[in-house]
DNA sequence: GATGAATGAGTTTTCATTCAT
DNA sequence: CATGAATGAAAACTCATTCAT
């Protein structure tokens, strides 16, 4: 514990600084020196923890994506029904996007920008598996439309990113009512109408 | 007349080069010199047409956004029914996002990034009015859910951006069938179920 | 008169613009395009009248220096006594420096800066001859100290440049009284005390 | 301790390089790259010590002005008589202007040019106080003419700048004799004739 | 492990000058 | 004679990265 003395605190401070600065200014408008300053370390110290700037942002991306999925699935159990499971996951994701604003903004920027390299992008996607499994089950049970997972994601999950964004730009306020409306819209777009 | 008037061709070449390079590398990773080279002009020439890099990208954004909305509403008529009107607009938007890939990618990056300044962002939003009017009519007629326009946009229009993106990254192919499915998902998420 | 149609007006406008802009910003901080704009001509037009930027400023210098000496000696006559002659010249010079502020500031900058090339500098000095002649006469008559003309200039004429400068920077106001004091100081520093 | 502290040597080398190059070419004709080269550092290094080019020249100005006044008053004591004090200060100033040519030329350029910003200009003036005090004493004692300090400066001190300049341009040589003549001219222009 | 000084390579932007009309 | 568009060359400045300590 004393041997590999690389302080996890410094590493984390660097990651959090990266998120905040990239959110405010964009990746390439964020100098390493500024990240170092906000994390209260020397610029040179960054290179003890990360190979280079690209590596720093890649790793930050993977880490934030992990937090996102960990949060999303924390209360979900595979024993839940499809409806219940979807609602549980959806509401956790909504929670995350509306409360962990910095993380959510960061992901939105990474996902719509060439700033992350392909391997990291792929790495980040992995963790959504439980949702895909749930949808597979739902399709098998005739509850979820038998369409591409990407379509399901586009219509049931991705809109939350847009709502998070416009809320953050001050255009709307997402309260409990809007959230319920959003959930109904999400659910009705992927469930099979009987 | 061809040589000594500030040529609209050069201006346009610069805008197209900006779109392509920003799509590939991101705003700040795109040097003015590269834009100039791709547009076959000297770097100094850019400054005859645009005040600075920020101005260039702002104007490019507004121009692309205009093309987008112009395309979206070209075949729509206010005399159409709500259902028909929405379908017409939606399909034009889908068309644009799937065919005018460069433009669509550029808008996605601008909209999820701090690269555009606020005034330009606001300028870009203006042109969606016909869709908002249609929705207002739909709400009055009891056809469209009486929820915030942002929610309607999030669920019926914005998913197309996500689909465009994943198609471009090679994850899926959006054919006629997927498009129809997408439209059904969009419509079912905003129409009132009777 | 119609043949060599180079308009003297344009040439003069360019020279006046040069004086004003160089006074405000310095030679190298004054772009040709700005000079052209202030003179209401195209940048290319400057090159019809002057070889290049250095030539423009050299010629401007010589022209302003000529105005200065022409003004200085306009009312002086060689028939005047040494005392009278000096007073007449000194007061004309003072007049010029305090009233033709732009010209005087321009000369101060040229004379204390490497912006003028040597040939033009020498050319500009030529026209002071009548003053040197007067001093020679004064020395011969035992009225003026038998010291270098440069010393005489340094103590009797050059202080006016300093006074002009500080008045222009708002530090003092040179009224009739100060002027008389200045003249007495000038005269007492070069005349022989008996 | 030599290598990793921001080295005062580098800062000083930059200041000296600035003086020399500005003297030769003028402020705006002196590129940062040339200053860096002469100081044997990278252009980027300049920005570790100075905010920008204007800051570099402002600070150089203040520093040179300080050297000037420090030198001027080094041997002066307030216990000296007015005559003696003035002679001491005057000769130190003459010494400085004729020996520290680079510094003196630099000040002449700064003082006759818009290259220094107003705050720095004011900062540079501060240090002349002992001379002003001496003059106040001289006026009280009926030894010095009761005229503006600017006039006293214009006639007793400023001529040295002109003499330094023309000597440097090779027009004259200021030897001991000329210096004595100059001093007499200076003194006779400000002392009260009895 | 941690640092701050240092820098080479690159960025945006400017500008004196030219040239086709 | 006059022009405005165009540009190559160079300016100020930045920044990811390294290195001696």
mmCIF file of C-alpha atoms (C1' of nucleotides) in Angstrom, chain D residues 4 10 42 44-45 49, chain E residues 3-8:
data_model
loop_
_atom_site.group_PDB
_atom_site.id
_atom_site.type_symbol
_atom_site.label_atom_id
_atom_site.label_comp_id
_atom_site.label_asym_id
_atom_site.label_seq_id
_atom_site.Cartn_x
_atom_site.Cartn_y
_atom_site.Cartn_z
ATOM 1 C CA UNK D 4 15.337 25.171 -11.817
ATOM 2 C CA UNK D 10 17.483 34.941 -18.300
ATOM 3 C CA UNK D 42 13.457 29.994 -26.870
ATOM 4 C CA UNK D 44 8.368 30.630 -25.639
ATOM 5 C CA UNK D 45 10.608 31.288 -22.670
ATOM 6 C CA UNK D 49 9.006 36.092 -17.605
ATOM 7 C "C1'" DT E 3 8.078 19.439 -9.743
ATOM 8 C "C1'" DG E 4 8.472 23.963 -12.439
ATOM 9 C "C1'" DA E 5 11.300 25.732 -15.949
ATOM 10 C "C1'" DA E 6 12.155 25.213 -20.641
ATOM 11 C "C1'" DT E 7 11.157 24.567 -25.404
ATOM 12 C "C1'" DG E 8 10.158 23.068 -30.509
#
